[in-house]
Amino acid sequence: MKSVIYLDNAATTRVRPEVIEAMLPFYTGNFANPSSTYKVAQENRACIEECRKSIAATIKADAKEIYFTAGGSEADNWALKSAAEAYAMSDKPPLCNNKNTVFDNYGYTGRKCLKGHIITTNIEHHAILHTALYLEKMGCDVTYLNVDERGIVRLKDLKKAIRPDTFLISVMYANNEIGTIEPVKEIGEIALENNILFHTDAVQAYGHIPIDVNECNIDMLSASGHKLNGPKGTGFLYIREGVELGSFIHGGAQEMGKRAGTENVPGIVGLSKACGLAEVSMKERTIKELSLRDHLIDRILSEIPYARLNGDAKRRLPNNVNISFQFVEGEALLVMLDMEGICASAGSACTSGLSTPSHVLTAIGLPEEIARGSLRMTISEDNTFEELDHVVDVLKDKIFKLRSVSPEYEDYIRNR
Ligand SMILES: *Cc1c(COP(=O)(O)O)cnc(C)c1O
């Protein structure tokens, strides 16, 4: 068995050797700036456009709808901020491809504040939540939908929240902590019926489950390279043709004039390679991950008392296991696992280290003392049954030890 058992693939993933191999020539061989005019530079330009095309195909989009970014957080920021700016400048959601809804940043009339209404959820990643908070400060109203006990958005709540000035719905495709997959197709229908822009943070879903932007009426979609065995600092925002958003980074004409900066050619090549590999391996990988995931869940729930699975058992990412252990401090358990060479997470990577329970576990209604005993293990196809069996054995031992020194557990057993 490996000396480290890595069960934190929702935080980041190993870069595949084929991905690195594809990237290397663009650092040392043809390193030309794709905006230059000579032949080798134009070869790089052509290579980027090939990558754009092949990534577009994985979500049934068109190449010109894919904009490369430096990751998921940037794509999320771009989608929300640019939609809010476009709405503030025009009074109309930037939805249709007619003259009245084409905006550029020079049409701005000088108002200082943003306006209008955004609907999102209270289980989004901080890249969405903190951007929404910022937009609230700038003048937008934001509704944060509550989710049910499985972490699923209630469609009737979504419909009820819609106002005449709602210009954007942003709901994640799948949650990064509990793995719950949202009813994206139904949300897309509601958005379309009401002429509202629909953005989805698909960072955890893309490359792991099939996505079709047309079937789901998705107008904007964020994805990140390092969550699917690609390089960190790479990603893309899909923007449906006809949705006219302004530039996110001002400068040169890269990314159709919307995201300036010399292209990260090796990064784009690596991202594209990772997306392609994820696509072709998805079916087989999912089968393998599901059997590993369900083996881990079944053994834990049947062998460790006072444990519960968080998130929906069925509508769930194939690699996500999130369990709350009663009478256990999640942070203490993590440290003990770490000493055994087991890498896992107490919540999202962004909240671990803080002692407040995760906003997602609170949102699905877990009382604080249960939420604090939560452990997220996100597997990959590289894990083995042997590794997972070892992890369960370690968990049983550590949880027994932690409970044996827990006054709450002692009280509970005494009063049972
Ligand atoms: C990781 C993650 C992000 C951020 O992506 P980066 O590429 O790390 O910026 C955004 N949303 C979700 C759901 C994530 O899991």
Coordinates of C-alpha atoms and ligand atoms in Angstrom, one line a residue:
M1 CA 0.0 0.0 0.0
K2 CA 1.1 3.6 -0.7
S3 CA 2.5 5.5 2.2
V4 CA -0.1 8.2 1.7
I5 CA -3.7 7.4 1.0
Y6 CA -5.2 10.4 -0.8
L7 CA -8.9 10.9 -0.2
D8 CA -9.3 14.6 -1.0
N9 CA -10.0 14.7 -4.7
A10 CA -12.6 17.4 -4.3
A11 CA -9.9 19.7 -3.1
T12 CA -7.6 18.9 -5.9
T13 CA -6.4 16.0 -8.1
R14 CA -3.2 14.5 -9.3
V15 CA -2.1 15.7 -12.8
R16 CA -2.1 12.8 -15.2
P17 CA 1.3 12.0 -16.8
E18 CA -0.3 12.3 -20.3
V19 CA -1.3 15.9 -19.3
I20 CA 2.2 16.9 -18.3
E21 CA 3.6 15.3 -21.4
A22 CA 1.3 17.3 -23.6
M23 CA 2.2 20.6 -21.8
L24 CA 6.0 20.3 -21.7
P25 CA 6.7 21.2 -25.4
F26 CA 4.9 24.5 -24.9
Y27 CA 7.3 25.6 -22.2
T28 CA 10.6 24.7 -23.8
G29 CA 9.9 24.0 -27.5
N30 CA 7.3 26.3 -29.0
F31 CA 6.9 29.0 -26.3
A32 CA 5.9 31.7 -28.7
N33 CA 3.2 34.2 -27.8
P34 CA 0.1 33.2 -29.8
S35 CA -0.6 36.9 -30.6
S36 CA 2.7 37.2 -32.5
T37 CA 2.7 37.1 -36.3
Y38 CA 5.3 34.5 -37.2
K39 CA 4.6 31.0 -38.1
V40 CA 5.5 29.2 -34.8
A41 CA 3.3 31.7 -33.0
Q42 CA 0.4 31.1 -35.3
E43 CA 0.8 27.4 -34.7
N44 CA 0.3 28.1 -31.0
R45 CA -2.8 30.2 -31.9
A46 CA -4.2 27.3 -33.9
C47 CA -3.4 24.9 -31.1
I48 CA -5.4 27.0 -28.6
E49 CA -8.4 27.1 -31.0
E50 CA -8.2 23.3 -31.3
C51 CA -8.3 23.0 -27.5
R52 CA -11.3 25.4 -27.4
K53 CA -13.1 23.2 -30.0
S54 CA -12.4 19.9 -28.2
I55 CA -13.5 21.3 -24.8
A56 CA -16.6 22.8 -26.3
A57 CA -17.6 19.4 -27.7
T58 CA -17.5 17.8 -24.2
I59 CA -20.5 20.0 -23.1
K60 CA -22.2 20.2 -26.5
A61 CA -21.2 23.8 -26.9
D62 CA -19.6 25.7 -29.8
A63 CA -15.9 26.7 -29.7
K64 CA -16.7 30.4 -29.6
E65 CA -18.6 29.9 -26.4
I66 CA -15.6 28.7 -24.4
Y67 CA -13.4 31.4 -22.7
F68 CA -10.3 30.2 -20.9
T69 CA -9.7 31.5 -17.4
A70 CA -7.2 30.9 -14.6
G71 CA -9.6 28.5 -12.7
G72 CA -13.0 28.1 -11.3
S73 CA -13.0 31.1 -9.0
E74 CA -12.3 33.4 -11.8
A75 CA -15.0 31.9 -14.0
D76 CA -17.5 32.3 -11.1
N77 CA -16.5 35.9 -10.5
W78 CA -16.7 36.7 -14.2
A79 CA -20.2 35.2 -14.6
L80 CA -21.7 37.0 -11.6
K81 CA -20.0 40.3 -11.9
S82 CA -20.4 40.7 -15.6
A83 CA -24.0 39.7 -15.6
A84 CA -24.7 42.3 -12.8
E85 CA -22.8 45.0 -14.7
A86 CA -24.6 44.3 -17.9
Y87 CA -28.0 44.4 -16.1
A88 CA -27.1 47.7 -14.4
M89 CA -26.2 49.3 -17.7
S90 CA -29.3 48.3 -19.6
D91 CA -32.3 47.4 -17.4
K92 CA -32.5 44.2 -19.3
P93 CA -31.0 40.8 -18.7
P94 CA -28.2 40.3 -21.2
L95 CA -30.0 37.3 -22.8
C96 CA -30.9 37.8 -26.4
N97 CA -28.7 38.5 -29.4
N98 CA -30.4 41.6 -30.6
K99 CA -29.0 45.2 -30.7
N100 CA -30.7 46.4 -27.5
T101 CA -28.9 43.8 -25.4
V102 CA -25.4 44.1 -26.8
F103 CA -23.3 45.8 -24.2
D104 CA -19.8 46.9 -23.9
N105 CA -18.1 48.6 -21.1
Y106 CA -18.1 51.9 -22.9
G107 CA -21.9 52.1 -22.8
Y108 CA -21.8 52.6 -19.1
T109 CA -23.8 55.7 -18.1
G110 CA -22.0 56.6 -15.0
R111 CA -24.2 55.2 -12.3
K112 CA -22.2 54.0 -9.4
C113 CA -24.3 51.2 -8.1
L114 CA -25.4 47.9 -9.4
K115 CA -29.1 46.8 -9.1
G116 CA -31.5 44.0 -9.8
H117 CA -31.9 40.7 -8.2
I118 CA -29.8 37.5 -8.2
I119 CA -31.0 34.1 -6.9
T120 CA -28.4 31.6 -5.7
T121 CA -28.2 29.0 -2.8
N122 CA -26.7 28.9 0.6
I123 CA -24.6 25.9 -0.2
E124 CA -22.5 27.4 -3.0
H125 CA -18.7 27.5 -3.0
H126 CA -17.2 30.7 -1.5
A127 CA -16.2 31.7 -5.1
I128 CA -20.0 32.3 -5.6
L129 CA -21.0 33.3 -2.1
H130 CA -18.4 35.9 -1.5
T131 CA -18.9 37.3 -5.0
A132 CA -22.7 37.6 -4.3
L133 CA -21.9 39.4 -1.0
Y134 CA -19.7 41.8 -2.9
L135 CA -22.5 42.4 -5.5
E136 CA -24.9 43.0 -2.6
K137 CA -22.6 45.8 -1.4
M138 CA -22.6 47.2 -4.9
G139 CA -26.4 47.4 -4.9
C140 CA -27.8 44.1 -6.0
D141 CA -30.3 42.1 -4.0
V142 CA -29.5 38.5 -3.5
T143 CA -31.8 35.6 -2.4
Y144 CA -29.9 32.7 -1.0
L145 CA -32.2 29.7 -1.3
N146 CA -32.4 27.2 1.5
V147 CA -32.0 23.6 0.4
D148 CA -33.7 20.4 1.8
E149 CA -32.0 17.9 4.1
R150 CA -30.3 16.2 1.2
G151 CA -28.9 19.5 -0.1
I152 CA -31.3 19.8 -3.0
V153 CA -32.8 23.1 -4.1
R154 CA -36.6 23.2 -3.9
L155 CA -38.0 24.2 -7.3
K156 CA -41.1 25.8 -5.8
D157 CA -38.8 28.0 -3.6
L158 CA -36.9 29.0 -6.7
K159 CA -40.1 30.0 -8.6
K160 CA -41.4 31.9 -5.6
A161 CA -38.1 33.9 -5.3
I162 CA -38.3 35.2 -8.9
R163 CA -39.0 39.0 -9.1
P164 CA -39.5 41.2 -12.1
D165 CA -35.9 42.4 -11.7
T166 CA -34.3 39.0 -11.3
F167 CA -31.6 38.8 -14.0
L168 CA -29.5 35.8 -12.8
I169 CA -30.0 32.4 -11.2
S170 CA -26.7 30.8 -10.1
V171 CA -27.0 27.2 -8.8
M172 CA -24.1 24.8 -8.6
Y173 CA -24.2 21.6 -10.6
A174 CA -23.0 19.5 -7.7
N175 CA -21.9 20.4 -4.2
N176 CA -18.2 20.2 -3.3
E177 CA -18.8 19.0 0.3
I178 CA -21.7 16.6 0.2
G179 CA -21.7 15.7 -3.5
T180 CA -25.4 16.3 -4.0
I181 CA -26.3 16.8 -7.7
E182 CA -28.8 19.7 -8.2
P183 CA -31.8 19.5 -10.5
V184 CA -30.0 21.6 -13.1
K185 CA -32.3 20.7 -16.0
E186 CA -35.4 21.8 -14.1
I187 CA -33.7 25.0 -13.0
G188 CA -32.7 25.7 -16.5
E189 CA -36.3 25.4 -17.6
I190 CA -37.5 27.8 -15.0
A191 CA -34.8 30.3 -15.9
L192 CA -35.7 30.0 -19.6
E193 CA -39.5 30.4 -19.0
N194 CA -38.8 33.6 -17.0
N195 CA -36.2 35.0 -19.4
I196 CA -33.5 34.9 -16.6
L197 CA -29.9 34.1 -17.2
F198 CA -28.8 30.8 -15.7
H199 CA -25.2 30.2 -14.5
T200 CA -24.0 27.0 -12.9
D201 CA -20.7 26.4 -11.0
A202 CA -19.9 23.0 -12.5
V203 CA -16.4 22.8 -11.0
Q204 CA -17.1 19.5 -9.2
A205 CA -19.4 18.0 -11.8
Y206 CA -17.6 18.7 -15.1
G207 CA -15.4 15.7 -16.1
H208 CA -17.2 13.5 -13.5
I209 CA -20.8 13.4 -14.8
P210 CA -22.1 14.1 -18.3
I211 CA -23.1 17.7 -19.0
D212 CA -25.1 19.1 -21.9
V213 CA -25.5 22.9 -21.8
N214 CA -28.4 22.9 -24.3
E215 CA -30.5 20.2 -22.7
C216 CA -30.2 22.0 -19.4
N217 CA -30.6 25.6 -20.8
I218 CA -27.4 26.7 -19.2
D219 CA -26.3 30.2 -20.2
M220 CA -23.0 30.2 -18.3
L221 CA -20.9 27.3 -16.8
S222 CA -17.7 27.4 -14.7
A223 CA -15.2 24.6 -14.8
S224 CA -11.7 24.1 -13.4
G225 CA -8.7 22.1 -14.6
H226 CA -7.3 20.9 -11.3
K227 CA -10.5 19.2 -10.2
L228 CA -10.3 16.8 -13.1
N229 CA -6.6 15.8 -13.2
G230 CA -5.5 18.9 -15.0
P231 CA -3.2 21.7 -14.1
K232 CA -4.0 24.2 -11.3
G233 CA -4.7 27.8 -12.4
T234 CA -6.6 26.7 -15.5
G235 CA -10.3 26.6 -16.3
F236 CA -13.0 28.0 -18.5
L237 CA -16.3 29.9 -18.5
Y238 CA -18.8 28.8 -21.1
I239 CA -20.9 31.7 -22.2
R240 CA -23.8 30.9 -24.5
E241 CA -23.8 32.7 -27.8
G242 CA -26.1 35.7 -27.6
V243 CA -25.4 36.4 -23.9
E244 CA -23.4 39.6 -24.2
L245 CA -21.2 40.1 -21.2
G246 CA -18.6 42.8 -20.9
S247 CA -14.8 42.2 -20.6
F248 CA -13.7 40.7 -17.4
I249 CA -10.0 41.5 -17.7
H250 CA -9.3 44.6 -19.8
G251 CA -6.3 44.8 -22.0
G252 CA -5.4 42.9 -25.1
A253 CA -7.8 41.2 -27.5
Q254 CA -7.3 37.7 -26.2
E255 CA -10.4 35.5 -25.6
M256 CA -12.5 37.4 -28.0
G257 CA -11.6 40.6 -26.3
K258 CA -13.2 39.6 -23.0
R259 CA -10.3 38.2 -21.0
A260 CA -7.1 40.0 -21.7
G261 CA -3.6 38.5 -21.0
T262 CA -1.2 36.4 -22.9
E263 CA -2.7 32.9 -23.1
N264 CA -1.4 30.2 -20.7
V265 CA -0.7 28.0 -23.7
P266 CA 0.8 25.0 -21.7
G267 CA -2.1 25.4 -19.2
I268 CA -4.7 25.4 -22.0
V269 CA -3.1 22.4 -23.7
G270 CA -3.0 20.6 -20.3
L271 CA -6.6 21.5 -19.5
S272 CA -7.8 20.4 -22.9
K273 CA -5.9 17.1 -22.6
A274 CA -7.4 16.5 -19.1
C275 CA -10.9 17.3 -20.3
G276 CA -10.5 14.9 -23.2
L277 CA -9.2 12.1 -21.0
A278 CA -12.0 12.7 -18.4
E279 CA -14.6 12.5 -21.2
V280 CA -13.4 9.2 -22.7
S281 CA -12.7 7.5 -19.4
M282 CA -15.9 8.7 -17.7
K283 CA -18.1 5.6 -18.1
E284 CA -15.5 3.1 -16.9
R285 CA -14.1 5.4 -14.2
T286 CA -17.6 6.1 -12.8
I287 CA -18.3 2.4 -12.4
K288 CA -15.1 1.9 -10.6
E289 CA -15.6 5.0 -8.3
L290 CA -19.1 4.0 -7.5
S291 CA -18.1 0.6 -6.3
L292 CA -15.3 2.1 -4.2
R293 CA -17.5 4.8 -2.9
D294 CA -20.4 2.5 -1.9
H295 CA -18.0 0.0 -0.4
L296 CA -16.6 2.7 1.8
I297 CA -20.0 4.1 2.8
D298 CA -21.5 0.6 3.5
R299 CA -18.6 -0.5 5.7
I300 CA -18.6 2.7 7.7
L301 CA -22.3 2.8 8.2
S302 CA -22.5 -0.9 9.2
E303 CA -19.4 -1.0 11.4
I304 CA -19.2 2.4 13.1
P305 CA -22.2 3.3 15.3
Y306 CA -23.7 6.8 15.5
A307 CA -22.6 7.7 11.9
R308 CA -24.7 9.2 9.2
L309 CA -24.2 9.9 5.5
N310 CA -24.6 13.5 4.5
G311 CA -26.1 14.4 1.2
D312 CA -28.4 12.4 -1.0
A313 CA -27.5 8.7 -1.3
K314 CA -28.5 8.5 -5.0
R315 CA -28.2 12.0 -6.5
R316 CA -24.5 12.1 -5.6
L317 CA -21.2 12.5 -7.3
P318 CA -19.5 9.1 -7.8
N319 CA -16.5 10.1 -5.7
N320 CA -18.0 11.8 -2.7
V321 CA -18.3 10.3 0.8
N322 CA -19.4 12.7 3.6
I323 CA -20.1 11.2 7.0
S324 CA -20.9 12.7 10.4
F325 CA -19.7 10.8 13.4
Q326 CA -21.5 11.7 16.6
F327 CA -19.4 12.5 19.7
V328 CA -16.3 13.1 17.6
E329 CA -14.4 16.3 16.8
G330 CA -13.8 16.3 13.0
E331 CA -10.6 18.4 13.3
A332 CA -9.2 15.9 15.9
L333 CA -10.1 13.0 13.7
L334 CA -8.4 14.6 10.7
V335 CA -5.1 15.1 12.6
M336 CA -5.2 11.4 13.7
L337 CA -5.8 10.3 10.1
D338 CA -3.0 12.6 8.9
M339 CA -0.6 10.9 11.3
E340 CA -1.6 7.6 9.6
G341 CA -0.9 9.1 6.1
I342 CA -4.6 9.5 5.3
C343 CA -5.5 12.8 3.6
A344 CA -9.2 13.8 4.0
S345 CA -11.1 16.9 4.8
A346 CA -13.4 18.1 7.5
G347 CA -15.5 20.2 5.2
S348 CA -14.4 22.2 2.2
A349 CA -10.6 23.0 2.0
C350 CA -11.5 26.7 2.5
T351 CA -13.2 26.2 5.8
S352 CA -10.9 23.6 7.3
G353 CA -8.7 25.2 9.9
L354 CA -11.7 27.2 11.2
S355 CA -13.6 25.7 14.0
T356 CA -17.0 26.9 12.8
P357 CA -19.0 24.1 11.1
S358 CA -19.3 24.2 7.4
H359 CA -22.1 26.4 5.9
V360 CA -23.2 23.5 3.8
L361 CA -23.7 21.1 6.7
T362 CA -25.5 23.8 8.6
A363 CA -27.7 24.4 5.5
I364 CA -28.8 20.8 5.4
G365 CA -30.0 21.2 9.0
L366 CA -27.2 19.4 10.9
P367 CA -27.0 20.6 14.5
E368 CA -23.6 22.2 15.2
E369 CA -22.3 19.3 17.4
I370 CA -23.0 16.7 14.6
A371 CA -21.7 18.9 11.8
R372 CA -18.5 19.3 13.7
G373 CA -17.9 15.6 13.6
S374 CA -18.0 15.4 9.8
L375 CA -15.4 13.9 7.5
R376 CA -15.3 14.3 3.7
M377 CA -13.5 11.6 1.8
T378 CA -13.4 12.1 -2.0
I379 CA -12.0 9.1 -3.8
S380 CA -10.5 8.7 -7.3
E381 CA -10.0 5.7 -9.5
D382 CA -6.5 5.4 -8.2
N383 CA -7.7 4.3 -4.8
T384 CA -8.0 0.6 -4.1
F385 CA -10.4 -1.5 -2.0
E386 CA -7.4 -2.5 0.1
E387 CA -6.7 1.2 0.9
L388 CA -10.3 1.9 1.7
D389 CA -10.5 -1.2 4.0
H390 CA -7.4 0.1 5.8
V391 CA -9.0 3.5 6.1
V392 CA -12.2 2.0 7.7
D393 CA -10.0 0.0 10.2
V394 CA -8.2 3.2 11.2
L395 CA -11.4 5.1 11.4
K396 CA -12.9 2.5 13.8
D397 CA -9.9 2.6 16.0
K398 CA -9.6 6.4 16.1
I399 CA -13.3 7.1 16.6
F400 CA -13.4 4.5 19.4
K401 CA -10.4 6.4 21.0
L402 CA -12.0 9.9 20.6
R403 CA -15.3 8.7 21.9
S404 CA -13.7 7.0 24.9
V405 CA -12.5 10.5 26.1
S406 CA -15.7 12.3 25.1
P407 CA -17.8 13.5 28.1
E408 CA -20.8 13.8 25.8
Y409 CA -20.5 10.2 24.7
E410 CA -20.1 9.1 28.3
D411 CA -23.3 11.0 29.3
Y412 CA -25.1 9.6 26.3
I413 CA -24.2 6.0 27.1
R414 CA -25.0 6.4 30.8
N415 CA -28.4 7.9 30.2
R416 CA -29.3 5.5 27.4
Ligands
LIG1 C1 -12.7 24.2 -6.3 C2 -14.0 24.8 -6.6 C3 -14.0 26.2 -7.1 C4 -12.8 27.0 -7.3 O1 -12.0 26.6 -8.4 P1 -10.5 27.0 -8.5 O2 -10.0 26.5 -9.8 O3 -9.8 26.4 -7.3 O4 -10.5 28.5 -8.4 C5 -15.2 26.7 -7.3 N1 -16.4 26.0 -7.1 C6 -16.4 24.7 -6.7 C7 -17.7 24.0 -6.5 C8 -15.2 24.1 -6.4 O5 -15.2 22.9 -5.9

